[in-house]
């Protein structure tokens, strides 16, 4: 017997809805697994920016990347929560469908014993049938699933726009400087405001013109193209989902939900941003009265030690191989972050080696430049033991976990047994003659 083919579009969509729940659960589970990696990737992205792209570590160059970091971090956790909620509800729906296949009669209130007639009527009016519960649960799963993708596309669009603008600023800063970038940004902002004001004023202007229909059509097309350009390649699928929600819910409910999500994202993002800024400034935010106040001299930071660092974790600004030293030499690794270039130039001045290097063969010229630069590093990084004993460092270029830096080896014969503290200071950005702490590593020296 041939299977009846649905004639109407509504019947075809209903048939697809009944046949795709298993695929929906598979996609939701895969999305939950994939999204669970986002928080770690976001942390690594911020660390990469701070080590390799940030031209300075002052608040101006930190606050916007950290704000983007906080925004993406909250987005990642929100997506994880949404996909997990959908997966759990869809699993409950599968259980309810399986129960209905085992008991096709559903809930038979008349056969429930040990309850009063009043409770039976109240329960029938409140809970209804098992079929109704399955249908409502299915509709809720579908809405949550669509909302998760709509939210993901919307937030990814905002993040991509921010990322493109920020990368553009970093690239242009190397060629034209921040002053000209500020002028370009101001001009672009004014042009955008003018375009939006023209679009909003078309309705009022068209009422006074005999070409009202043509003006309104032009305004509608302009609004459509603006939305498409702002949402990048998520434009069409996002519009299908959002317009469907807008047309099937009240304006109060739709915009109220959007406002709640926006408020939650803002509050959570600002909280994460302040916490990360405090962490970058060696401060902690906790509720315990006697908890650490953020002093690096008395904290065991796992990225500082190779034997304690998790696989793939980025090294700290200053790190050593072990928290317990028993050998005759102590290797110390320090980061060479991009933002230190300005301070190195202020400390060592412009490099005078170019003229002499130009007279040497290429291999000898590279070796000569490296020796001049390492001499600058010896002057730049000030290493002390227990804040009192200066240590002379012979730096060598190295790379650890894909991070560029320098390494020096210190003789431990003069180290006192027991607890010690290694400090590395660098000149500040505003005053080369003043120093600030670049990194502190506490360790235990136990000579054999």
Short mmCIF file of C-alpha atoms in Angstrom, two decimals:
data_model
loop_
_atom_site.label_atom_id
_atom_site.label_comp_id
_atom_site.label_asym_id
_atom_site.label_seq_id
_atom_site.Cartn_x
_atom_site.Cartn_y
_atom_site.Cartn_z
CA UNK A 1 0.00 0.00 0.00
CA UNK A 2 1.41 3.37 -0.99
CA UNK A 3 2.13 5.89 1.70
CA UNK A 4 0.00 9.00 1.54
CA UNK A 5 1.97 12.10 0.60
CA UNK A 6 1.09 15.31 2.50
CA UNK A 7 -0.49 17.85 0.22
CA UNK A 8 -0.19 21.14 2.12
CA UNK A 9 2.94 22.89 3.32
CA UNK A 10 1.67 22.73 6.90
CA UNK A 11 1.33 18.94 6.69
CA UNK A 12 4.82 18.62 5.24
CA UNK A 13 6.29 20.72 8.04
CA UNK A 14 4.37 18.69 10.65
CA UNK A 15 5.72 15.48 9.11
CA UNK A 16 9.27 16.84 9.24
CA UNK A 17 8.71 17.86 12.86
CA UNK A 18 7.72 14.31 13.80
CA UNK A 19 10.64 12.73 11.94
CA UNK A 20 13.57 14.95 12.97
CA UNK A 21 13.56 14.78 16.77
CA UNK A 22 16.36 12.16 16.84
CA UNK A 23 18.50 14.33 14.56
CA UNK A 24 17.65 17.31 16.76
CA UNK A 25 18.94 15.49 19.85
CA UNK A 26 22.12 14.49 18.01
CA UNK A 27 22.79 18.06 16.89
CA UNK A 28 22.01 19.41 20.36
CA UNK A 29 24.38 16.92 22.00
CA UNK A 30 27.14 17.69 19.49
CA UNK A 31 26.58 21.43 19.93
CA UNK A 32 26.75 21.07 23.73
CA UNK A 33 30.04 19.18 23.43
CA UNK A 34 31.50 21.72 20.97
CA UNK A 35 30.36 24.78 22.92
CA UNK A 36 31.90 23.38 26.12
CA UNK A 37 35.34 24.16 24.63
CA UNK A 38 34.50 27.84 24.05
CA UNK A 39 35.41 29.17 27.54
CA UNK A 40 38.91 27.68 27.28
CA UNK A 41 39.40 29.00 23.75
CA UNK A 42 38.29 32.46 24.86
CA UNK A 43 40.84 32.41 27.70
CA UNK A 44 43.57 31.41 25.25
CA UNK A 45 42.51 34.14 22.83
CA UNK A 46 42.84 36.85 25.50
CA UNK A 47 46.23 35.49 26.58
CA UNK A 48 47.41 35.50 22.96
CA UNK A 49 46.33 39.12 22.55
CA UNK A 50 48.05 40.23 25.76
CA UNK A 51 51.29 38.44 24.83
CA UNK A 52 51.51 39.11 21.09
CA UNK A 53 49.22 41.95 19.99
CA UNK A 54 48.62 44.44 22.82
CA UNK A 55 50.77 47.54 22.15
CA UNK A 56 50.51 48.47 25.85
CA UNK A 57 49.15 47.09 29.10
CA UNK A 58 47.49 50.32 30.28
CA UNK A 59 43.74 50.50 30.78
CA UNK A 60 43.01 51.91 27.33
CA UNK A 61 44.41 48.82 25.59
CA UNK A 62 43.07 46.42 28.23
CA UNK A 63 39.51 47.47 28.94
CA UNK A 64 38.08 46.88 25.45
CA UNK A 65 39.70 43.46 24.87
CA UNK A 66 38.74 42.39 28.40
CA UNK A 67 35.20 43.64 27.79
CA UNK A 68 35.06 41.56 24.60
CA UNK A 69 36.49 38.61 26.56
CA UNK A 70 33.78 39.00 29.22
CA UNK A 71 31.07 39.28 26.56
CA UNK A 72 32.19 36.12 24.76
CA UNK A 73 32.69 34.26 28.05
CA UNK A 74 29.14 34.97 29.24
CA UNK A 75 27.83 34.10 25.77
CA UNK A 76 29.62 30.75 25.85
CA UNK A 77 28.19 29.80 29.25
CA UNK A 78 24.72 30.98 28.21
CA UNK A 79 24.88 28.79 25.09
CA UNK A 80 26.07 25.82 27.14
CA UNK A 81 23.15 26.28 29.54
CA UNK A 82 20.64 26.63 26.68
CA UNK A 83 21.80 23.56 24.79
CA UNK A 84 21.93 21.46 27.98
CA UNK A 85 18.41 22.58 28.92
CA UNK A 86 17.14 21.65 25.45
CA UNK A 87 18.87 18.27 25.57
CA UNK A 88 17.36 17.46 28.98
CA UNK A 89 13.86 18.52 27.94
CA UNK A 90 14.06 16.57 24.70
CA UNK A 91 15.23 13.50 26.64
CA UNK A 92 12.19 13.95 28.93
CA UNK A 93 10.01 14.17 25.81
CA UNK A 94 11.44 10.86 24.54
CA UNK A 95 10.66 9.28 27.91
CA UNK A 96 7.08 10.60 27.79
CA UNK A 97 6.59 9.31 24.22
CA UNK A 98 7.94 5.90 25.25
CA UNK A 99 5.60 5.85 28.24
CA UNK A 100 2.66 6.69 25.97
CA UNK A 101 3.53 3.80 23.66
CA UNK A 102 3.55 1.48 26.68
CA UNK A 103 0.27 2.89 28.03
CA UNK A 104 -1.73 4.24 25.06
CA UNK A 105 -4.64 5.21 27.32
CA UNK A 106 -2.46 7.84 28.98
CA UNK A 107 -3.58 9.16 32.36
CA UNK A 108 -6.81 7.42 33.47
CA UNK A 109 -7.95 9.60 36.35
CA UNK A 110 -10.99 7.41 37.09
CA UNK A 111 -8.76 4.42 37.87
CA UNK A 112 -6.46 6.24 40.31
CA UNK A 113 -7.10 4.89 43.80
CA UNK A 114 -6.61 6.43 47.22
CA UNK A 115 -7.45 9.98 46.12
CA UNK A 116 -10.58 12.01 46.66
CA UNK A 117 -13.00 13.01 43.92
CA UNK A 118 -12.11 16.65 44.49
CA UNK A 119 -8.38 16.03 43.92
CA UNK A 120 -9.21 13.90 40.85
CA UNK A 121 -11.12 16.77 39.26
CA UNK A 122 -8.51 19.35 40.22
CA UNK A 123 -5.71 17.17 38.81
CA UNK A 124 -7.64 16.54 35.57
CA UNK A 125 -8.19 20.27 35.10
CA UNK A 126 -4.57 21.16 35.91
CA UNK A 127 -2.57 18.38 34.24
CA UNK A 128 -4.86 17.30 31.42
CA UNK A 129 -3.83 14.34 29.29
CA UNK A 130 -0.45 12.73 28.68
CA UNK A 131 -0.82 13.53 24.98
CA UNK A 132 -1.23 17.22 25.79
CA UNK A 133 1.88 17.14 28.00
CA UNK A 134 3.89 15.50 25.18
CA UNK A 135 2.74 18.12 22.70
CA UNK A 136 3.48 21.06 25.01
CA UNK A 137 6.89 19.62 25.84
CA UNK A 138 7.64 19.17 22.14
CA UNK A 139 6.67 22.76 21.38
CA UNK A 140 8.79 24.06 24.24
CA UNK A 141 11.79 22.03 23.04
CA UNK A 142 11.37 23.42 19.54
CA UNK A 143 11.18 26.99 20.82
CA UNK A 144 14.23 26.61 23.05
CA UNK A 145 16.18 25.00 20.20
CA UNK A 146 15.33 27.83 17.82
CA UNK A 147 16.04 30.47 20.48
CA UNK A 148 19.44 28.91 21.15
CA UNK A 149 20.46 29.20 17.51
CA UNK A 150 18.99 32.68 17.18
CA UNK A 151 20.85 33.81 20.27
CA UNK A 152 24.07 32.16 19.05
CA UNK A 153 23.85 33.83 15.64
CA UNK A 154 22.99 37.24 17.14
CA UNK A 155 25.80 37.18 19.68
CA UNK A 156 28.31 35.81 17.18
CA UNK A 157 27.39 38.64 14.80
CA UNK A 158 28.01 41.26 17.49
CA UNK A 159 31.25 39.58 18.46
CA UNK A 160 32.46 39.35 14.85
CA UNK A 161 31.69 43.02 14.23
CA UNK A 162 33.59 44.00 17.36
CA UNK A 163 36.47 41.70 16.43
CA UNK A 164 36.71 43.10 12.89
CA UNK A 165 36.73 46.68 14.17
CA UNK A 166 39.29 45.90 16.84
CA UNK A 167 41.60 44.02 14.44
CA UNK A 168 41.25 46.90 11.97
CA UNK A 169 42.34 49.36 14.66
CA UNK A 170 45.36 47.22 15.55
CA UNK A 171 46.42 46.93 11.91
CA UNK A 172 45.90 50.62 11.10
CA UNK A 173 47.71 51.65 14.28
CA UNK A 174 50.95 50.29 12.84
CA UNK A 175 50.63 52.40 9.68
CA UNK A 176 48.79 55.65 10.45
CA UNK A 177 48.73 55.97 14.26
CA UNK A 178 45.92 56.31 16.79
CA UNK A 179 45.24 60.01 16.11
CA UNK A 180 44.24 59.41 12.49
CA UNK A 181 42.30 56.30 13.50
CA UNK A 182 40.29 58.41 15.95
CA UNK A 183 39.46 60.88 13.16
CA UNK A 184 38.41 58.06 10.79
CA UNK A 185 36.27 56.51 13.52
CA UNK A 186 34.57 59.82 14.26
CA UNK A 187 33.77 60.39 10.57
CA UNK A 188 32.38 56.86 10.20
CA UNK A 189 30.27 57.30 13.34
CA UNK A 190 28.83 60.61 12.07
CA UNK A 191 28.01 59.07 8.67
CA UNK A 192 26.27 56.16 10.37
CA UNK A 193 24.19 58.51 12.54
CA UNK A 194 23.23 60.60 9.50
CA UNK A 195 22.13 57.48 7.62
CA UNK A 196 20.02 56.29 10.55
CA UNK A 197 18.42 59.72 11.03
CA UNK A 198 17.52 59.86 7.34
CA UNK A 199 15.95 56.42 7.54
CA UNK A 200 13.92 57.33 10.64
CA UNK A 201 12.76 60.67 9.24
CA UNK A 202 11.43 59.24 5.97
CA UNK A 203 8.05 58.42 7.49
CA UNK A 204 7.43 61.96 8.72
CA UNK A 205 8.71 63.46 5.47
CA UNK A 206 6.68 61.12 3.28
CA UNK A 207 3.40 62.21 4.85
CA UNK A 208 3.93 65.69 3.46
CA UNK A 209 4.94 64.52 0.00
CA UNK A 210 2.94 63.20 -2.90
CA UNK A 211 5.63 60.55 -3.40
CA UNK A 212 4.95 58.96 0.00
CA UNK A 213 4.75 55.39 -1.32
CA UNK A 214 8.03 55.68 -3.16
CA UNK A 215 9.76 57.17 -0.11
CA UNK A 216 8.41 54.43 2.15
CA UNK A 217 9.54 51.74 -0.26
CA UNK A 218 13.03 53.26 -0.42
CA UNK A 219 13.16 53.46 3.38
CA UNK A 220 12.07 49.81 3.71
CA UNK A 221 14.76 48.68 1.27
CA UNK A 222 17.38 50.76 3.06
CA UNK A 223 16.36 49.28 6.41
CA UNK A 224 16.54 45.76 4.96
CA UNK A 225 20.00 46.30 3.50
CA UNK A 226 21.26 47.88 6.72
CA UNK A 227 20.08 44.84 8.67
CA UNK A 228 21.70 42.47 6.19
CA UNK A 229 25.02 44.31 6.33
CA UNK A 230 24.99 44.51 10.13
CA UNK A 231 24.26 40.79 10.58
CA UNK A 232 26.90 39.64 8.08
CA UNK A 233 26.37 36.09 6.80
CA UNK A 234 23.81 35.23 9.55
CA UNK A 235 21.31 37.68 8.07
CA UNK A 236 18.78 35.41 6.33
CA UNK A 237 18.50 32.55 8.87
CA UNK A 238 18.40 35.03 11.74
CA UNK A 239 15.62 37.01 10.09
CA UNK A 240 13.54 33.89 9.45
CA UNK A 241 13.75 32.91 13.13
CA UNK A 242 13.30 36.38 14.63
CA UNK A 243 10.39 37.36 12.35
CA UNK A 244 8.65 34.08 13.19
CA UNK A 245 8.97 34.75 16.92
CA UNK A 246 7.85 38.37 16.50
CA UNK A 247 4.75 37.40 14.51
CA UNK A 248 3.65 34.63 16.87
CA UNK A 249 4.18 36.32 20.23
CA UNK A 250 3.05 39.61 21.68
CA UNK A 251 5.35 42.60 21.32
CA UNK A 252 5.50 42.91 25.10
CA UNK A 253 6.66 39.33 25.56
CA UNK A 254 9.16 39.43 22.67
CA UNK A 255 10.83 42.70 23.59
CA UNK A 256 10.60 41.91 27.30
CA UNK A 257 12.52 38.66 26.76
CA UNK A 258 15.07 40.46 24.58
CA UNK A 259 15.50 43.19 27.21
CA UNK A 260 15.95 40.58 29.98
CA UNK A 261 18.64 38.74 27.99
CA UNK A 262 20.40 42.03 27.18
CA UNK A 263 20.30 43.13 30.84
CA UNK A 264 21.59 39.75 32.01
CA UNK A 265 24.40 39.82 29.44
CA UNK A 266 25.39 43.35 30.48
CA UNK A 267 25.43 42.69 34.24
CA UNK A 268 27.20 39.34 33.91
CA UNK A 269 29.67 40.72 31.36
CA UNK A 270 30.61 43.69 33.52
CA UNK A 271 31.07 41.38 36.51
CA UNK A 272 33.36 39.05 34.56
CA UNK A 273 35.26 42.05 33.17
CA UNK A 274 35.95 43.53 36.62
CA UNK A 275 37.05 40.16 37.93
CA UNK A 276 39.46 39.65 35.02
CA UNK A 277 40.83 43.19 35.33
CA UNK A 278 41.47 42.57 39.03
CA UNK A 279 43.22 39.31 38.18
CA UNK A 280 45.45 41.05 35.64
CA UNK A 281 46.33 43.64 38.28
CA UNK A 282 47.29 40.91 40.80
CA UNK A 283 44.19 41.40 42.92
CA UNK A 284 41.55 38.94 44.04
CA UNK A 285 37.86 39.39 44.74
CA UNK A 286 36.61 37.00 47.41
CA UNK A 287 34.22 36.80 50.34
CA UNK A 288 36.62 35.13 52.82
CA UNK A 289 37.96 37.49 55.49
CA UNK A 290 41.46 35.99 55.60
CA UNK A 291 41.69 35.09 51.91
CA UNK A 292 44.57 36.20 49.68
CA UNK A 293 44.53 39.83 48.63
CA UNK A 294 46.34 38.99 45.39
CA UNK A 295 49.98 39.34 46.43
CA UNK A 296 51.95 37.05 44.05
CA UNK A 297 54.69 36.50 46.64
CA UNK A 298 52.44 34.25 48.74
CA UNK A 299 50.39 32.45 46.10
CA UNK A 300 51.12 29.18 44.31
CA UNK A 301 50.18 29.92 40.72
CA UNK A 302 50.17 26.71 38.70
CA UNK A 303 51.38 28.23 35.39
CA UNK A 304 54.60 29.31 37.15
CA UNK A 305 55.92 25.76 37.44
CA UNK A 306 56.49 23.20 34.70
CA UNK A 307 55.88 20.23 36.97
CA UNK A 308 52.49 21.62 38.07
CA UNK A 309 51.29 23.28 34.87
CA UNK A 310 48.38 21.50 33.12
CA UNK A 311 48.95 20.38 29.53
CA UNK A 312 48.51 23.27 27.14
CA UNK A 313 48.41 25.93 29.87
CA UNK A 314 50.19 29.16 29.01
CA UNK A 315 53.24 30.01 31.16
CA UNK A 316 53.03 32.91 33.56
CA UNK A 317 55.04 36.11 33.09
CA UNK A 318 57.86 34.48 35.09
CA UNK A 319 58.13 30.71 35.56
CA UNK A 320 60.60 28.07 36.77
CA UNK A 321 60.66 24.29 36.19
CA UNK A 322 59.65 23.21 39.71
CA UNK A 323 58.31 24.54 42.98
CA UNK A 324 61.13 22.67 44.80
CA UNK A 325 64.70 23.34 43.60
CA UNK A 326 67.46 20.91 44.60
CA UNK A 327 69.99 21.28 41.78
CA UNK A 328 72.92 23.58 41.26
CA UNK A 329 71.25 25.75 38.57
CA UNK A 330 67.85 27.44 38.43
CA UNK A 331 66.46 28.15 34.93
CA UNK A 332 64.06 31.11 34.82
CA UNK A 333 61.73 31.85 31.91
CA UNK A 334 60.27 35.34 31.31
CA UNK A 335 57.72 36.33 28.72
CA UNK A 336 58.59 38.77 25.97
CA UNK A 337 55.17 40.37 25.47
CA UNK A 338 54.63 42.67 22.50
CA UNK A 339 53.65 45.64 24.69
CA UNK A 340 57.17 45.66 26.19
CA UNK A 341 58.62 46.99 22.93
CA UNK A 342 57.77 50.58 23.85
CA UNK A 343 59.46 50.25 27.24
CA UNK A 344 62.53 48.58 25.73
CA UNK A 345 62.95 51.50 23.30
CA UNK A 346 62.55 53.99 26.14
CA UNK A 347 65.11 52.12 28.25
CA UNK A 348 67.75 51.27 25.63
CA UNK A 349 67.05 53.96 23.06
CA UNK A 350 67.12 53.37 19.32
CA UNK A 351 69.38 50.55 18.19
CA UNK A 352 72.73 51.85 16.83
CA UNK A 353 73.69 48.47 15.41
CA UNK A 354 72.12 48.88 11.97
CA UNK A 355 75.07 50.64 10.36
CA UNK A 356 77.61 48.10 11.59
CA UNK A 357 75.30 45.15 10.85
CA UNK A 358 74.91 46.38 7.27
CA UNK A 359 78.64 45.81 6.73
CA UNK A 360 78.51 42.19 7.92
CA UNK A 361 77.34 39.01 6.16
CA UNK A 362 73.70 38.13 6.81
CA UNK A 363 74.40 35.38 9.35
CA UNK A 364 76.93 37.50 11.24
CA UNK A 365 74.60 40.53 11.10
CA UNK A 366 71.76 38.54 12.69
CA UNK A 367 74.07 37.27 15.42
CA UNK A 368 75.33 40.78 16.10
CA UNK A 369 71.81 42.23 16.34
CA UNK A 370 70.81 39.47 18.74
CA UNK A 371 73.78 40.21 20.99
CA UNK A 372 72.87 43.92 21.10
CA UNK A 373 69.24 43.14 21.89
CA UNK A 374 70.17 40.66 24.63
CA UNK A 375 72.40 43.29 26.20
CA UNK A 376 69.33 45.54 26.30
CA UNK A 377 67.35 42.77 28.01
CA UNK A 378 70.06 42.46 30.68
CA UNK A 379 69.48 46.11 31.43
CA UNK A 380 65.70 45.86 31.16
CA UNK A 381 64.79 42.83 33.34
CA UNK A 382 65.90 43.36 36.98
CA UNK A 383 66.02 40.03 38.83
CA UNK A 384 66.27 39.89 42.63
CA UNK A 385 66.21 37.13 45.22
CA UNK A 386 64.01 37.78 48.25
CA UNK A 387 63.75 41.46 47.18
CA UNK A 388 67.29 42.19 48.40
CA UNK A 389 69.90 40.21 46.43
CA UNK A 390 70.31 41.29 42.78
CA UNK A 391 71.02 38.48 40.32
CA UNK A 392 72.97 38.93 37.10
CA UNK A 393 71.17 37.31 34.16
CA UNK A 394 72.62 36.13 30.86
CA UNK A 395 69.46 35.93 28.78
CA UNK A 396 68.94 33.64 25.80
CA UNK A 397 66.00 33.59 23.41
CA UNK A 398 63.61 30.66 23.83
CA UNK A 399 60.02 29.58 23.29
CA UNK A 400 57.76 27.72 25.70
CA UNK A 401 54.32 26.33 24.79
CA UNK A 402 54.36 28.47 21.65
CA UNK A 403 55.11 31.62 23.65
CA UNK A 404 58.20 33.71 22.91
CA UNK A 405 60.44 34.68 25.78
CA UNK A 406 63.89 34.51 27.32
CA UNK A 407 65.62 32.13 29.69
CA UNK A 408 68.52 32.60 32.12
CA UNK A 409 70.31 30.19 34.45
CA UNK A 410 71.25 31.19 38.00
CA UNK A 411 73.75 29.48 40.27
CA UNK A 412 71.97 28.34 43.44
CA UNK A 413 75.08 28.11 45.66
CA UNK A 414 74.32 31.49 47.22
CA UNK A 415 70.62 30.71 47.77
CA UNK A 416 69.58 30.23 51.42
CA UNK A 417 67.90 26.86 52.12
CA UNK A 418 64.16 26.93 52.65
CA UNK A 419 61.59 29.30 51.23
CA UNK A 420 62.76 31.89 48.72
CA UNK A 421 61.17 34.36 46.34
CA UNK A 422 62.38 35.33 42.86
CA UNK A 423 61.19 38.73 41.60
CA UNK A 424 61.49 40.25 38.14
CA UNK A 425 60.91 43.98 37.65
CA UNK A 426 60.70 46.07 34.50
CA UNK A 427 60.65 49.84 33.87
CA UNK A 428 57.20 51.43 33.80
CA UNK A 429 55.76 52.76 30.58
CA UNK A 430 55.45 56.36 31.77
CA UNK A 431 58.81 56.65 33.59
CA UNK A 432 61.77 54.46 32.52
CA UNK A 433 63.61 55.29 35.75
CA UNK A 434 60.85 53.72 37.92
CA UNK A 435 60.17 49.98 38.20
CA UNK A 436 57.10 47.78 38.50
CA UNK A 437 56.77 44.08 39.30
CA UNK A 438 56.63 41.93 36.17
CA UNK A 439 56.43 38.59 37.97
CA UNK A 440 57.10 36.90 41.32
CA UNK A 441 57.81 33.20 41.86
CA UNK A 442 57.98 31.71 45.38
CA UNK A 443 59.89 28.40 45.61
CA UNK A 444 61.59 26.08 48.08
CA UNK A 445 65.32 25.48 47.89
CA UNK A 446 66.42 22.11 49.28
CA UNK A 447 70.11 21.49 48.42
CA UNK A 448 71.19 17.88 48.21
#
